[in-house]
Coordinates of C-alpha atoms and ligand atoms in Angstrom, one line a residue:
M1 CA 23.7 3.8 -24.2
A2 CA 21.1 5.8 -26.0
N3 CA 17.3 6.1 -25.7
Y4 CA 16.1 3.0 -27.6
F5 CA 12.8 4.6 -28.7
N6 CA 14.6 7.6 -30.2
T7 CA 16.9 5.3 -32.2
L8 CA 13.8 3.8 -34.0
P9 CA 12.4 5.3 -37.3
L10 CA 8.9 6.8 -36.9
R11 CA 7.4 3.6 -38.6
L12 CA 8.8 1.4 -35.9
Q13 CA 8.0 3.9 -33.1
L14 CA 4.4 3.9 -34.1
Q15 CA 4.4 0.1 -34.5
Q16 CA 5.8 -0.6 -31.0
L17 CA 3.4 2.1 -29.5
G18 CA 0.5 0.4 -31.0
V19 CA 1.2 -3.1 -29.7
C20 CA -1.8 -3.8 -27.6
E21 CA -3.8 -6.9 -27.7
F22 CA -6.4 -7.8 -25.0
M23 CA -5.7 -11.4 -24.2
D24 CA -8.6 -13.7 -23.8
R25 CA -8.8 -15.6 -20.5
S26 CA -8.5 -18.9 -22.4
E27 CA -5.0 -18.0 -23.4
F28 CA -4.1 -18.5 -19.7
N29 CA -5.5 -22.0 -19.4
E30 CA -2.1 -23.4 -18.9
G31 CA -1.7 -21.1 -15.8
V32 CA 1.8 -21.2 -14.3
K33 CA 2.8 -24.5 -15.9
K34 CA 5.6 -23.0 -18.1
L35 CA 7.4 -21.8 -15.0
L36 CA 6.6 -24.8 -12.6
G37 CA 9.8 -26.2 -11.2
K38 CA 11.9 -23.3 -12.6
K39 CA 14.1 -21.4 -10.3
I40 CA 12.9 -17.8 -10.1
V41 CA 15.2 -15.4 -8.4
I42 CA 13.9 -11.9 -7.7
V43 CA 16.4 -9.1 -7.2
G44 CA 15.0 -6.5 -4.9
C45 CA 12.4 -7.1 -2.2
G46 CA 10.5 -3.8 -2.2
A47 CA 7.1 -2.8 -3.2
Q48 CA 6.8 -4.9 -6.3
G49 CA 9.5 -7.5 -5.4
L50 CA 7.9 -8.6 -2.2
N51 CA 4.2 -8.6 -3.3
Q52 CA 4.8 -10.2 -6.6
G53 CA 6.9 -12.9 -5.0
L54 CA 4.2 -13.7 -2.4
N55 CA 1.6 -14.0 -5.1
M56 CA 3.9 -16.2 -7.3
R57 CA 4.8 -18.5 -4.4
D58 CA 1.2 -18.8 -3.5
S59 CA 0.6 -19.8 -7.1
G60 CA 3.1 -22.7 -6.7
L61 CA 6.3 -21.2 -8.1
D62 CA 9.9 -21.6 -6.6
I63 CA 10.8 -18.1 -5.6
S64 CA 13.9 -16.8 -3.7
Y65 CA 15.5 -13.4 -3.4
A66 CA 19.0 -12.3 -4.4
L67 CA 19.8 -9.1 -2.4
R68 CA 22.9 -7.0 -2.5
E69 CA 25.4 -8.0 0.2
A70 CA 24.9 -4.7 2.2
A71 CA 21.2 -5.4 2.5
I72 CA 21.9 -8.9 3.9
K73 CA 24.7 -7.8 6.1
E74 CA 22.8 -4.8 7.6
Q75 CA 19.6 -6.8 7.6
R76 CA 17.8 -3.9 5.8
Q77 CA 14.0 -3.8 5.3
S78 CA 14.3 -5.7 2.1
Y79 CA 16.1 -8.5 3.9
K80 CA 13.4 -8.4 6.6
N81 CA 10.7 -8.4 3.9
A82 CA 12.1 -11.6 2.4
T83 CA 13.1 -13.5 5.6
E84 CA 10.0 -12.7 7.7
N85 CA 7.9 -14.1 4.9
G86 CA 9.9 -17.4 4.9
F87 CA 11.7 -16.8 1.5
N88 CA 15.2 -18.1 0.8
V89 CA 17.7 -15.2 0.6
G90 CA 21.2 -15.2 -0.9
T91 CA 23.7 -13.0 -2.7
Y92 CA 23.9 -12.6 -6.4
E93 CA 26.8 -15.1 -6.6
E94 CA 24.9 -17.7 -4.6
L95 CA 21.6 -17.5 -6.5
I96 CA 21.8 -16.0 -10.0
P97 CA 24.0 -18.6 -11.7
T98 CA 21.4 -21.3 -11.3
A99 CA 18.4 -19.2 -11.9
D100 CA 16.1 -20.0 -14.9
M101 CA 14.5 -16.5 -14.6
V102 CA 15.8 -13.4 -12.9
C103 CA 13.2 -10.7 -12.1
N104 CA 14.8 -7.2 -11.8
L105 CA 12.6 -5.5 -9.2
T106 CA 15.0 -2.8 -8.1
P107 CA 14.4 0.9 -8.6
D108 CA 14.7 2.2 -12.1
K109 CA 17.6 4.3 -11.1
Q110 CA 19.6 1.3 -10.1
H111 CA 18.8 -0.9 -13.3
T112 CA 21.9 -0.2 -15.3
S113 CA 24.2 -1.0 -12.4
V114 CA 22.3 -4.0 -11.3
I115 CA 22.1 -5.5 -14.8
K116 CA 25.8 -4.9 -15.3
T117 CA 26.5 -6.8 -12.1
I118 CA 24.1 -9.7 -12.5
M119 CA 24.1 -10.3 -16.3
P120 CA 27.6 -12.0 -16.3
L121 CA 26.3 -14.4 -13.5
M122 CA 23.2 -15.4 -15.5
K123 CA 23.3 -18.8 -17.1
Q124 CA 23.1 -19.3 -20.8
G125 CA 19.5 -19.3 -22.2
S126 CA 18.0 -17.8 -18.9
T127 CA 15.4 -15.1 -18.8
L128 CA 15.5 -11.6 -17.4
S129 CA 12.2 -9.9 -16.5
Y130 CA 11.3 -6.3 -15.7
S131 CA 8.2 -4.7 -14.4
H132 CA 8.7 -1.4 -16.3
G133 CA 10.3 -0.7 -19.5
F134 CA 12.4 2.3 -18.5
N135 CA 15.9 0.6 -18.5
I136 CA 15.4 -1.0 -22.0
V137 CA 13.6 1.9 -23.7
E138 CA 14.7 5.2 -22.1
E139 CA 18.2 4.0 -21.2
G140 CA 18.7 1.7 -24.1
M141 CA 20.2 -1.2 -22.0
K142 CA 21.6 -4.0 -24.2
I143 CA 21.1 -7.6 -22.9
R144 CA 23.3 -10.6 -23.9
E145 CA 21.8 -12.2 -27.0
D146 CA 21.1 -15.6 -25.4
I147 CA 19.0 -14.1 -22.7
T148 CA 15.3 -13.8 -23.2
V149 CA 14.0 -10.4 -22.0
I150 CA 10.3 -10.1 -20.9
M151 CA 8.2 -7.7 -19.1
V152 CA 5.2 -8.4 -16.6
A153 CA 4.0 -4.9 -15.5
P154 CA 1.2 -4.7 -13.1
K155 CA -0.8 -1.5 -13.6
C156 CA -1.0 -1.1 -9.8
P157 CA 0.9 -0.2 -6.7
G158 CA 2.9 -3.1 -5.2
S159 CA 0.8 -3.3 -2.1
E160 CA -2.5 -3.6 -4.1
V161 CA -0.9 -6.3 -6.3
R162 CA -1.0 -8.4 -3.2
E163 CA -4.3 -7.2 -1.8
E164 CA -6.3 -7.8 -5.0
Y165 CA -4.7 -11.3 -5.3
K166 CA -5.8 -12.1 -1.6
R167 CA -9.4 -11.0 -2.5
G168 CA -9.3 -13.6 -5.3
F169 CA -9.0 -11.0 -8.0
G170 CA -5.8 -9.4 -9.5
V171 CA -4.7 -6.3 -11.3
P172 CA -4.5 -5.4 -15.0
T173 CA -1.1 -6.4 -16.2
L174 CA 0.8 -5.6 -19.4
I175 CA 3.2 -8.3 -20.7
A176 CA 5.9 -7.9 -23.4
V177 CA 8.8 -9.6 -25.0
H178 CA 11.8 -7.4 -26.1
P179 CA 12.1 -7.9 -29.9
E180 CA 15.9 -7.8 -29.6
N181 CA 15.9 -10.7 -27.0
D182 CA 13.7 -13.7 -27.8
P183 CA 16.3 -16.3 -29.0
N184 CA 14.2 -19.3 -28.3
G185 CA 10.7 -17.8 -29.0
E186 CA 9.6 -18.7 -25.5
G187 CA 9.3 -15.2 -24.1
L188 CA 5.5 -14.8 -24.5
E189 CA 4.7 -18.2 -22.9
Q190 CA 6.9 -17.4 -20.0
A191 CA 5.4 -13.8 -19.5
K192 CA 1.9 -15.4 -19.6
A193 CA 2.8 -17.9 -16.9
Y194 CA 4.4 -15.1 -14.8
A195 CA 1.3 -12.9 -15.2
A196 CA -1.0 -15.8 -14.2
A197 CA 1.2 -16.4 -11.1
T198 CA 0.6 -12.8 -9.9
G199 CA -3.2 -13.1 -10.5
G200 CA -3.1 -10.6 -13.4
H201 CA -5.1 -12.8 -15.8
R202 CA -8.1 -12.4 -13.5
A203 CA -8.2 -8.7 -14.0
G204 CA -7.0 -8.5 -17.7
V205 CA -3.7 -8.9 -19.6
L206 CA -2.6 -6.9 -22.6
R207 CA 0.1 -8.2 -24.9
S208 CA 2.0 -5.0 -25.1
S209 CA 5.6 -3.8 -25.9
F210 CA 8.3 -2.3 -23.7
V211 CA 7.7 1.0 -25.6
A212 CA 4.0 1.0 -25.1
E213 CA 4.2 0.1 -21.4
V214 CA 6.8 2.8 -20.5
K215 CA 5.2 5.6 -22.4
S216 CA 1.8 5.0 -21.0
D217 CA 3.0 4.2 -17.4
L218 CA 5.0 7.3 -17.2
M219 CA 2.0 9.4 -18.5
G220 CA -0.6 7.8 -16.2
E221 CA 1.5 8.1 -13.0
Q222 CA 2.5 11.7 -13.7
T223 CA -1.0 12.9 -14.4
I224 CA -4.2 11.3 -13.2
L225 CA -2.9 8.6 -11.0
C226 CA -0.4 10.4 -8.7
G227 CA 0.1 14.0 -9.8
L228 CA -3.5 15.1 -9.9
L229 CA -4.5 13.1 -6.8
Q230 CA -1.7 14.9 -5.0
T231 CA -2.7 18.4 -6.4
G232 CA -6.4 17.7 -5.8
S233 CA -5.8 16.6 -2.2
I234 CA -3.9 19.7 -1.3
L235 CA -6.1 22.2 -3.1
S236 CA -9.3 20.6 -1.7
F237 CA -8.0 20.5 1.9
D238 CA -6.6 24.0 1.8
K239 CA -9.9 25.4 0.3
M240 CA -12.0 23.8 3.0
V241 CA -9.9 25.1 5.9
E242 CA -9.8 28.6 4.2
K243 CA -13.6 28.6 4.2
G244 CA -13.9 27.5 7.8
V245 CA -14.5 23.8 7.6
E246 CA -13.1 21.9 10.6
P247 CA -9.5 20.8 9.6
G248 CA -10.0 17.3 11.0
Y249 CA -13.1 16.8 8.9
A250 CA -11.5 18.3 5.8
A251 CA -8.5 15.9 6.1
K252 CA -10.8 12.9 6.5
L253 CA -12.9 13.8 3.6
V254 CA -9.9 13.9 1.4
Q255 CA -8.0 11.0 2.8
Y256 CA -10.8 8.6 2.4
G257 CA -12.8 10.5 -0.2
W258 CA -10.7 9.4 -3.2
E259 CA -11.1 5.7 -2.3
T260 CA -14.9 6.0 -1.8
I261 CA -15.7 8.0 -4.9
T262 CA -13.4 5.9 -7.1
E263 CA -14.8 2.7 -5.9
A264 CA -17.9 3.7 -7.8
L265 CA -15.6 4.4 -10.8
K266 CA -13.9 1.0 -10.6
H267 CA -17.2 -0.9 -10.8
G268 CA -19.2 1.3 -13.2
G269 CA -16.9 3.9 -14.8
I270 CA -17.3 7.6 -14.7
T271 CA -21.1 7.1 -15.4
N272 CA -21.6 5.3 -12.1
M273 CA -19.4 7.6 -10.1
M274 CA -21.4 10.7 -11.5
D275 CA -24.8 8.8 -10.9
R276 CA -24.0 8.7 -7.2
L277 CA -24.6 12.5 -7.1
S278 CA -28.0 14.4 -7.2
N279 CA -28.9 15.7 -10.5
P280 CA -28.0 19.3 -9.7
A281 CA -24.8 18.2 -8.2
K282 CA -24.0 16.0 -11.3
I283 CA -24.5 19.0 -13.6
E284 CA -22.2 21.1 -11.4
A285 CA -19.5 18.3 -11.3
F286 CA -19.8 18.1 -15.0
R287 CA -19.4 21.9 -15.5
L288 CA -16.4 22.0 -13.1
S289 CA -14.9 19.0 -14.9
E290 CA -15.1 20.6 -18.3
E291 CA -13.5 23.8 -16.9
L292 CA -10.7 21.7 -15.3
K293 CA -10.1 19.9 -18.6
E294 CA -9.8 23.2 -20.5
I295 CA -7.3 24.5 -18.0
M296 CA -5.2 21.4 -17.6
R297 CA -5.2 20.0 -21.1
P298 CA -2.0 21.9 -22.1
L299 CA -0.2 20.5 -19.1
F300 CA -1.3 17.0 -19.8
Q301 CA -0.1 17.3 -23.4
K302 CA 3.2 18.7 -22.2
H303 CA 3.8 15.7 -20.0
M304 CA 2.9 13.4 -22.8
D305 CA 5.2 15.2 -25.3
D306 CA 8.1 15.3 -22.8
I307 CA 7.7 11.5 -22.2
M308 CA 7.6 10.7 -25.9
S309 CA 10.7 12.8 -26.7
G310 CA 12.7 11.5 -23.8
H311 CA 12.9 14.9 -22.3
F312 CA 11.3 13.8 -19.0
S313 CA 13.7 10.8 -18.7
K314 CA 16.7 13.0 -19.4
T315 CA 15.4 15.5 -16.7
M316 CA 14.9 12.8 -14.1
M317 CA 18.2 11.1 -14.8
E318 CA 19.9 14.4 -14.2
D319 CA 18.4 14.3 -10.8
W320 CA 19.7 10.8 -10.3
A321 CA 23.2 12.1 -11.1
N322 CA 22.6 14.8 -8.5
D323 CA 21.8 12.3 -5.7
D324 CA 18.1 12.8 -6.1
A325 CA 18.3 16.3 -4.8
N326 CA 14.9 17.4 -6.3
L327 CA 13.1 14.1 -5.4
L328 CA 14.1 14.3 -1.8
T329 CA 13.4 18.0 -1.5
W330 CA 9.9 17.6 -3.0
R331 CA 9.2 14.6 -0.9
K332 CA 10.1 16.6 2.3
A333 CA 7.9 19.5 1.1
T334 CA 4.9 17.3 0.6
G335 CA 5.3 16.0 4.1
E336 CA 5.1 19.5 5.4
T337 CA 1.8 20.3 3.8
A338 CA -1.2 21.1 6.1
F339 CA -3.1 18.1 4.7
E340 CA -0.4 15.7 5.6
K341 CA 0.1 17.1 9.0
T342 CA -3.5 17.4 10.1
E343 CA -5.0 14.6 12.3
I344 CA -8.3 13.3 10.9
A345 CA -11.5 13.7 12.8
S346 CA -12.9 10.7 14.7
D347 CA -16.5 11.4 13.7
P348 CA -17.7 9.0 11.0
I349 CA -18.5 10.2 7.4
S350 CA -21.1 8.1 5.6
E351 CA -20.3 6.5 2.2
Q352 CA -22.8 8.8 0.5
E353 CA -21.5 12.0 2.3
Y354 CA -18.2 11.5 0.5
F355 CA -20.0 12.0 -2.8
D356 CA -22.5 14.7 -1.6
N357 CA -19.7 16.8 0.1
G358 CA -17.0 15.9 -2.5
V359 CA -18.4 17.3 -5.8
L360 CA -15.1 19.0 -6.5
M361 CA -13.1 15.7 -5.9
I362 CA -15.4 14.0 -8.4
A363 CA -14.8 16.7 -10.9
F364 CA -11.0 16.2 -10.5
V365 CA -11.3 12.5 -11.0
K366 CA -13.6 12.8 -14.1
S367 CA -11.4 15.5 -15.7
G368 CA -8.1 13.7 -15.0
V369 CA -9.3 10.3 -16.2
E370 CA -10.8 11.7 -19.4
L371 CA -7.8 14.0 -20.1
A372 CA -5.2 11.2 -19.5
F373 CA -7.2 8.9 -21.7
E374 CA -7.6 11.5 -24.4
T375 CA -4.0 12.6 -24.3
M376 CA -2.6 9.1 -24.4
T377 CA -4.8 7.9 -27.3
E378 CA -4.0 11.1 -29.2
A379 CA -0.4 10.2 -28.9
G380 CA -0.7 6.7 -30.3
I381 CA -1.3 4.7 -27.2
I382 CA -4.1 2.2 -27.7
A383 CA -7.4 2.6 -25.8
E384 CA -7.3 -0.5 -23.7
S385 CA -3.8 0.4 -22.5
A386 CA -5.0 3.9 -21.7
Y387 CA -8.0 2.6 -19.8
Y388 CA -5.9 0.5 -17.5
E389 CA -3.4 3.4 -17.0
S390 CA -6.1 5.9 -16.2
L391 CA -9.5 4.8 -15.0
H392 CA -8.8 1.4 -13.6
E393 CA -5.6 2.2 -11.7
T394 CA -7.0 5.4 -10.0
P395 CA -8.9 3.5 -7.3
L396 CA -5.9 1.4 -6.6
I397 CA -3.8 4.5 -5.9
A398 CA -6.6 6.0 -3.9
N399 CA -6.5 2.9 -1.7
T400 CA -2.9 3.9 -0.7
I401 CA -4.0 7.5 0.2
A402 CA -6.8 6.1 2.3
R403 CA -4.1 4.1 4.3
K404 CA -1.8 7.0 5.1
K405 CA -2.5 10.0 2.9
L406 CA 0.1 11.2 0.3
F407 CA 2.9 9.7 2.4
E408 CA 1.7 6.2 1.7
M409 CA 1.0 6.9 -2.0
N410 CA 4.5 8.3 -2.5
R411 CA 6.1 5.6 -0.4
V412 CA 4.5 2.7 -2.3
I413 CA 4.8 4.0 -5.9
S414 CA 8.1 3.8 -7.6
D415 CA 10.7 6.6 -7.3
T416 CA 10.1 7.3 -10.9
A417 CA 6.4 7.8 -10.4
E418 CA 7.0 9.9 -7.3
Y419 CA 9.3 12.2 -9.2
G420 CA 6.8 12.6 -12.0
C421 CA 4.0 13.2 -9.5
Y422 CA 5.9 16.1 -8.0
L423 CA 6.7 17.7 -11.4
F424 CA 3.0 17.6 -12.3
D425 CA 1.9 18.9 -8.9
H426 CA 4.3 21.9 -9.0
A427 CA 3.0 22.9 -12.4
C428 CA -0.7 22.2 -11.8
K429 CA -1.3 24.1 -8.5
P430 CA -0.5 27.6 -9.9
L431 CA -2.4 26.7 -13.1
L432 CA -5.5 26.2 -11.0
A433 CA -5.1 29.3 -8.8
D434 CA -7.8 31.3 -10.5
F435 CA -10.1 28.3 -10.8
M436 CA -9.8 27.6 -7.0
K437 CA -10.6 31.3 -6.2
K438 CA -14.2 30.6 -7.4
I439 CA -14.5 27.4 -5.4
D440 CA -16.7 27.4 -2.2
T441 CA -17.9 24.9 0.3
N442 CA -21.0 24.0 -1.7
V443 CA -18.8 21.8 -3.9
I444 CA -16.2 20.7 -1.2
G445 CA -16.8 20.1 2.4
K446 CA -20.6 20.7 2.6
S447 CA -23.5 19.3 0.7
F448 CA -24.3 20.8 -2.6
G449 CA -27.9 21.3 -1.6
S450 CA -31.2 19.4 -1.3
G451 CA -33.7 18.7 -4.1
N452 CA -33.2 16.9 -7.4
A453 CA -34.9 19.3 -9.8
V454 CA -33.1 20.2 -13.0
D455 CA -33.8 21.1 -16.6
N456 CA -34.5 17.9 -18.5
Q457 CA -32.7 18.9 -21.6
E458 CA -29.6 19.9 -19.7
L459 CA -29.6 16.6 -17.8
I460 CA -30.1 14.6 -21.0
K461 CA -27.2 16.4 -22.6
V462 CA -24.9 16.0 -19.7
N463 CA -25.7 12.3 -19.3
A464 CA -25.1 11.6 -22.9
Q465 CA -21.7 13.4 -22.8
I466 CA -20.7 11.3 -19.7
R467 CA -21.9 8.0 -21.1
N468 CA -20.5 8.5 -24.6
H469 CA -16.9 9.3 -23.7
P470 CA -14.7 6.7 -25.3
V471 CA -13.2 5.7 -21.9
E472 CA -16.7 4.5 -21.0
K473 CA -17.0 2.4 -24.1
V474 CA -13.7 0.6 -23.7
G475 CA -14.2 0.4 -19.9
A476 CA -17.5 -1.4 -20.2
Y477 CA -15.9 -4.0 -22.4
L478 CA -12.8 -4.5 -20.3
R479 CA -14.8 -4.6 -17.1
S480 CA -17.1 -7.3 -18.5
S481 CA -14.2 -9.7 -18.1
M482 CA -13.5 -8.8 -14.5
T483 CA -15.9 -11.2 -13.1
E484 CA -13.9 -11.7 -9.9
M485 CA -13.6 -8.0 -9.0
K486 CA -14.5 -7.5 -5.3
K487 CA -16.0 -4.6 -3.4
I488 CA -13.6 -2.7 -1.2
V489 CA -15.8 0.0 0.3
Ligands
LIG501 N1 6.2 0.7 -6.9 C1 5.2 0.2 -7.8 O1 4.1 0.1 -7.3 C2 5.5 -0.2 -9.1 C3 6.8 -0.3 -9.6 N2 7.2 -0.9 -10.8 C4 8.5 -1.1 -11.2 O2 9.0 -2.2 -10.4 C5 10.5 -2.0 -10.2 C6 10.7 -2.0 -8.7 O3 10.2 -0.8 -8.2 P1 9.7 -0.8 -6.6 O4 9.1 -2.0 -6.3 O5 8.9 0.5 -6.5 O6 11.1 -0.6 -5.9 P2 11.3 -0.3 -4.3 O7 12.1 1.0 -4.2 O8 10.1 -0.5 -3.6 O9 12.3 -1.5 -4.0 C7 13.5 -1.6 -4.5 C8 14.3 -2.8 -3.9 O10 15.6 -2.9 -4.6 C9 16.6 -2.8 -3.6 N3 17.6 -2.0 -4.1 C10 17.7 -0.6 -4.1 N4 18.9 -0.3 -4.8 C11 19.5 -1.3 -5.2 C12 20.8 -1.6 -5.8 N5 21.5 -0.6 -6.2 N6 21.1 -2.9 -6.0 C13 20.3 -3.9 -5.7 N7 19.1 -3.8 -5.0 C14 18.7 -2.5 -4.7 C15 16.0 -2.3 -2.4 O11 16.6 -3.0 -1.2 P3 17.9 -2.5 -0.4 O12 18.0 -1.0 -0.6 O13 17.6 -2.9 0.9 O14 19.0 -3.2 -1.1 C16 14.6 -2.7 -2.5 O15 14.5 -4.1 -2.0 C17 10.8 -0.7 -11.0 O16 11.2 -1.0 -12.2 C18 9.4 0.1 -11.0 O17 9.3 1.0 -12.0 C19 6.1 -1.2 -11.7 C20 4.8 -1.0 -11.3 C21 4.5 -0.4 -10.1
LIG502 C1 1.2 4.7 -10.6 C2 2.6 4.5 -10.4 C3 3.2 3.3 -10.9 O1 3.4 3.3 -12.3 C4 2.3 2.1 -10.6 C5 2.0 1.8 -9.3 O2 1.9 1.5 -11.6 C6 4.6 3.2 -10.3 O3 5.6 3.2 -11.1 O4 4.7 3.0 -9.1
LIG503 MG1 2.3 2.1 -13.4
LIG504 MG1 5.4 3.4 -13.0

């Protein structure tokens, strides 16, 4: 097999990268009707498998799980996930042959072996679904011509796919039909019904492509969503402790700080997050963010370039072949960091204090969201897709850190995302060494200071630059359709 994207002429590469149509809510008026009564078998009951299955069953669909025999025999966590939630569980041979749709929700590393095992069992004219484009695009997997191949990709960790659904909302979702596999022309209608079944239509659905999804997803997860939140967590915590802030307080400010400050982002963009600061603190956060953008831009561009060329995928697949040696080493090292090992203080921190004492964290979020958006759109990814993959998903990742720090984030995200997160973190921390030397507790751990007096012209200029960033423009438009979005903090 060869990287599918790299086999395309530039004309088609740009065409597939540019597939991105925001789908009006009225396009989902049929709801799940297209899949009602169909046998849907999910392979893999992990972060996405379990939570998508719960949502789809609650939406009225016939869901069961086909697990590998070892998982059933040893009653592994995936088996417990499925059976403890009352789902029918069987082997591939028992369930795949009668399935109308098979959802491959196993780890990306396993896709080629899983598809080779289940494809011969799939009935003529059935449908195969993915939630990430890696196997089709980066590995170039070929699927039997009679099988329809679709993608329904939540721009969200599996746990929050379920939590937002239970709140009566959903998560932004990219849907796609593989152009090489749509024999009956039914792929899009099936993908729409699947997205509605997960609740995605309540947050926003983009008609995308396998290429556009995989290239944007890899970039978002490696940079702003996981990589920079990991780097920012560790650097912010270490700086506070170095400067004498009580470690338990420092750990709590970071663990819950991302969720609190990005809740403001989720509802009102970078503008609203920055408006939660005093004028002097806002100007300082803006200054820090501009400096961070200048330092990190080459790294963001390198990650985008390596994703586009296939170099990232090649590097990660070399680790797959080496029994995930790097992934497991880096996962262990993350668990050994002082931030991860420090017990949080019991004293409460007010919602506003997370803003007042977290100016540096706000600068990290602003710089990372803007840089990821700018780098993706410069590389041909369309603004709506870049928004979902940067600004909107950051709070959803922050929710996982609030639960159990970086351990929880790296547990819930895919192994692919976790690997990319560590790659970024290892490169970014030394890049920010000189920047962090100048950081003091006035921007992380203690209040930036009282008073609100600033120079009018400077404030007007800063406010204009914040409000006029293109991510704010497309965000205001996309959030206007998120009428069921709920408060979390
Ligand atoms: N995690 C996330 O939030 C997101 C993930 N995705 C995509 O969703 C897909 C699933 O990822 P994710 O939910 O993180 O996966 P998880 O690692 O959480 O779960 C994988 C599941 O697959 C099973 N599994 C592992 N190896 C094999 C194998 N060789 N054969 C059969 N089953 C196997 C595991 O069960 P057991 O080991 O017990 O057999 C487990 O149930 C990926 O394509 C990912 O890129 C997309 C968006 C977000
Ligand atoms: C951010 C990581 C992710 O892409 C996701 C939750 O969307 C993943 O692969 O886990
Ligand atoms: Mg993602
Ligand atoms: Mg991903």
